[in-house]
Amino acid sequence: MEKVTIPGDRKILYHGSRSGIVGEPRCDMSRPTCDFGVGFYTGTSSHQVQGVLRGSKSGVFCTLYCDISDLSVYEFTNANLWALYVGINRGYINISQIPKFKPIFEDISSHDVIVGAIADDKMQDIFPEFMNGLLTDKVLAECLKSVNLGIQWVFKTAKACSQIEIVTFNNVTYEQLQIIRQTQRNLMSDIDMKVSDIKKLYRRTGRFVDEIMEDYK
């Protein structure tokens, strides 16, 4: 993959796509059931973004930057807020169940950019366990720290997307995809061991999702 150096303080991000980008980046390019709803999804980790392509026969990998100085950015710092927000977007939670969370959800969604952890890859196994009441919020939070697959930056508005500039646009070859798949397998094997230890260590610590939801009813 081509390397790029960006002058100044603009944010360097990455985007992986099975079908590529037609025209300019748009905030309606994703499914509505993604972590942060509909938006243009990017990440801080090139390895994680390339991992999006691991099950594909072809794909496109982009390096881009964006001047976010005049954009409103919401960054999740609380694992429980992140979990409820993702849970609503992914269809695990009906927002009518937690009416006091609705204004929080709407405020977060009103920002140009939302920044937070990724619920894909290994978290795609852990997150449903939390939503189904099998893990506590302490286990979830510790897993988020341990998995550490990078942070996603999701551009939610036309204004935000208009400030994205694609710096490199690379078609990913079959050989590169094979390397990506092997790298992801090695990474997931290491993460599996960490997650298993975390589950044992914190299995009696923290609150379950139904207990957290009680705060917002």
Coordinates of C-alpha atoms in Angstrom, one line a residue:
M1 CA 0.0 0.0 0.0
E2 CA 1.2 3.5 -0.9
K3 CA 2.3 5.6 2.1
V4 CA 1.4 9.2 2.4
T5 CA 2.5 12.1 4.5
I6 CA 0.0 14.9 5.2
P7 CA 1.2 18.4 6.0
G8 CA -0.3 20.3 8.8
D9 CA -2.7 19.1 11.4
R10 CA -5.3 17.4 9.2
K11 CA -6.7 14.1 10.3
I12 CA -5.4 11.0 8.4
L13 CA -8.0 8.3 8.1
Y14 CA -8.6 5.1 6.0
H15 CA -11.5 3.6 4.2
G16 CA -12.0 0.1 2.9
S17 CA -14.7 -0.9 0.4
R18 CA -15.6 -4.0 -1.5
S19 CA -17.1 -2.0 -4.4
G20 CA -15.1 1.3 -4.2
I21 CA -16.3 4.8 -4.1
V22 CA -18.4 6.2 -6.9
G23 CA -17.9 10.0 -7.1
E24 CA -17.2 11.9 -3.8
P25 CA -17.6 10.4 -0.3
R26 CA -21.3 10.6 0.8
C27 CA -22.9 10.3 4.2
D28 CA -25.6 7.9 2.9
M29 CA -23.1 5.2 1.7
S30 CA -23.6 2.6 4.6
R31 CA -26.3 0.4 5.8
P32 CA -28.6 2.0 8.5
T33 CA -27.7 -0.9 10.9
C34 CA -24.0 -0.1 11.2
D35 CA -22.6 0.9 14.6
F36 CA -23.3 4.6 14.4
G37 CA -26.1 4.5 11.8
V38 CA -25.9 5.7 8.2
G39 CA -22.6 7.5 7.4
F40 CA -19.3 7.4 5.6
Y41 CA -17.2 5.0 7.7
T42 CA -13.4 5.5 8.2
G43 CA -10.9 4.3 10.7
T44 CA -7.6 5.3 12.3
S45 CA -6.0 1.8 11.8
S46 CA -5.1 0.9 8.2
H47 CA -4.9 -2.8 9.3
Q48 CA -8.4 -2.8 10.7
V49 CA -9.8 -1.1 7.6
Q50 CA -8.0 -3.5 5.3
G51 CA -9.6 -6.3 7.4
V52 CA -13.0 -5.2 6.1
L53 CA -11.9 -6.7 2.8
R54 CA -10.8 -10.1 4.1
G55 CA -13.8 -12.0 2.9
S56 CA -13.8 -10.4 -0.6
K57 CA -12.3 -11.4 -3.9
S58 CA -11.4 -7.7 -4.6
G59 CA -11.7 -4.3 -3.0
V60 CA -10.4 -0.8 -2.7
F61 CA -8.4 0.8 0.1
C62 CA -8.2 4.6 0.4
T63 CA -6.1 6.9 2.4
L64 CA -7.8 10.3 3.0
Y65 CA -7.7 13.3 5.2
C66 CA -10.2 15.8 6.5
D67 CA -9.9 19.2 8.2
I68 CA -12.2 18.8 11.1
S69 CA -11.6 22.3 12.7
D70 CA -15.1 23.6 11.9
L71 CA -17.0 20.3 12.3
S72 CA -18.9 19.2 15.4
V73 CA -17.3 16.0 16.6
Y74 CA -18.8 13.6 19.3
E75 CA -16.3 11.2 20.8
F76 CA -17.5 8.3 23.0
T77 CA -15.6 8.1 26.3
N78 CA -18.2 6.0 28.2
A79 CA -18.5 2.4 27.2
N80 CA -22.1 2.1 28.4
L81 CA -23.3 5.1 26.3
W82 CA -21.4 3.6 23.3
A83 CA -23.0 0.2 23.9
L84 CA -26.6 1.6 24.1
Y85 CA -26.1 3.8 21.0
V86 CA -24.7 0.9 19.0
G87 CA -27.3 -1.4 20.4
I88 CA -30.1 0.9 19.1
N89 CA -28.5 1.3 15.6
R90 CA -27.9 -2.4 15.3
G91 CA -31.5 -3.3 16.3
Y92 CA -30.8 -4.9 19.7
I93 CA -32.6 -2.2 21.6
N94 CA -35.9 -0.4 20.7
I95 CA -35.4 3.2 21.8
S96 CA -39.0 3.2 23.1
Q97 CA -37.7 0.9 25.8
I98 CA -35.4 3.6 27.2
P99 CA -37.2 6.9 26.5
K100 CA -34.8 8.9 28.7
F101 CA -32.0 7.9 26.4
K102 CA -33.8 9.3 23.3
P103 CA -32.5 13.0 23.8
I104 CA -29.0 11.6 24.3
F105 CA -29.2 9.5 21.2
E106 CA -30.5 12.5 19.2
D107 CA -27.8 14.8 20.5
I108 CA -25.1 12.4 19.5
S109 CA -26.6 11.8 16.1
S110 CA -26.8 15.5 15.4
H111 CA -23.0 15.9 15.2
D112 CA -21.1 16.1 11.9
V113 CA -18.7 13.3 13.0
I114 CA -19.0 10.5 15.6
V115 CA -15.9 8.9 16.9
G116 CA -15.7 5.7 18.9
A117 CA -14.7 2.0 19.2
I118 CA -15.5 -0.5 16.5
A119 CA -18.0 -3.3 17.2
D120 CA -16.7 -5.4 14.2
D121 CA -14.2 -8.2 14.1
K122 CA -13.8 -9.8 17.6
M123 CA -16.2 -7.3 19.1
Q124 CA -18.8 -8.7 16.7
D125 CA -18.8 -11.8 18.9
I126 CA -18.5 -10.0 22.3
F127 CA -21.1 -7.3 21.7
P128 CA -24.1 -9.7 21.1
E129 CA -23.1 -11.5 24.3
F130 CA -23.3 -8.3 26.2
M131 CA -26.6 -7.4 24.6
N132 CA -28.0 -10.8 25.4
G133 CA -27.2 -10.4 29.1
L134 CA -24.3 -12.9 29.1
L135 CA -21.5 -10.4 29.9
T136 CA -21.3 -7.3 32.2
D137 CA -20.4 -3.8 31.3
K138 CA -17.0 -4.3 33.0
V139 CA -16.2 -7.2 30.7
L140 CA -17.3 -5.2 27.7
A141 CA -15.2 -2.2 28.7
E142 CA -12.1 -4.3 29.3
C143 CA -12.6 -6.2 26.0
L144 CA -12.8 -2.9 24.2
K145 CA -9.5 -1.8 25.7
S146 CA -7.8 -5.2 25.0
V147 CA -9.1 -5.7 21.5
N148 CA -8.0 -2.2 20.5
L149 CA -8.7 -2.5 16.7
G150 CA -8.5 1.2 16.2
I151 CA -11.1 3.9 16.3
Q152 CA -13.8 4.6 13.7
W153 CA -14.6 8.1 12.5
V154 CA -18.0 8.2 11.0
F155 CA -19.0 11.2 8.8
K156 CA -22.7 11.8 9.3
T157 CA -23.4 15.0 7.4
A158 CA -23.0 16.3 3.9
K159 CA -20.9 19.1 5.3
A160 CA -18.5 16.6 6.9
C161 CA -18.2 14.5 3.8
S162 CA -17.5 17.6 1.7
Q163 CA -14.3 18.2 3.7
I164 CA -12.9 14.7 3.0
E165 CA -10.1 14.5 0.4
I166 CA -9.0 11.1 -1.0
V167 CA -5.2 11.1 -1.1
T168 CA -4.6 7.5 -2.3
F169 CA -6.9 5.1 -4.0
N170 CA -5.6 1.5 -4.3
N171 CA -7.2 -1.5 -5.9
V172 CA -6.4 -4.4 -3.6
T173 CA -5.0 -7.5 -5.4
Y174 CA -5.8 -11.1 -4.7
E175 CA -2.3 -11.6 -3.3
Q176 CA -2.7 -8.7 -0.9
L177 CA -6.1 -10.0 0.2
Q178 CA -4.4 -13.3 1.1
I179 CA -1.9 -11.5 3.3
I180 CA -4.7 -9.5 4.9
R181 CA -6.7 -12.7 5.7
Q182 CA -3.6 -14.3 7.3
T183 CA -2.8 -11.2 9.3
Q184 CA -6.4 -11.1 10.6
R185 CA -6.3 -14.8 11.6
N186 CA -3.1 -14.2 13.6
L187 CA -4.6 -11.1 15.2
M188 CA -7.9 -12.8 16.2
S189 CA -6.1 -15.8 17.7
D190 CA -4.1 -13.5 20.0
I191 CA -7.2 -11.5 20.9
D192 CA -9.2 -14.7 21.7
M193 CA -6.8 -15.6 24.5
K194 CA -7.0 -12.0 26.0
V195 CA -10.8 -12.0 25.8
S196 CA -11.0 -15.4 27.5
D197 CA -8.9 -14.2 30.4
I198 CA -11.0 -11.0 30.7
K199 CA -14.2 -13.0 30.9
K200 CA -12.8 -15.1 33.7
L201 CA -11.4 -12.2 35.6
Y202 CA -14.4 -9.9 35.5
R203 CA -17.3 -12.3 35.2
R204 CA -18.8 -11.3 38.6
T205 CA -18.0 -7.5 38.2
G206 CA -20.2 -4.8 36.8
R207 CA -23.8 -4.5 35.6
F208 CA -25.8 -6.3 32.9
V209 CA -27.5 -4.5 30.0
D210 CA -31.0 -4.8 31.5
E211 CA -29.7 -3.2 34.7
I212 CA -28.1 -0.3 32.7
M213 CA -31.3 0.2 30.7
E214 CA -33.3 0.7 33.9
D215 CA -31.5 4.1 34.3
Y216 CA -33.1 5.3 31.1
K217 CA -36.7 4.1 31.5

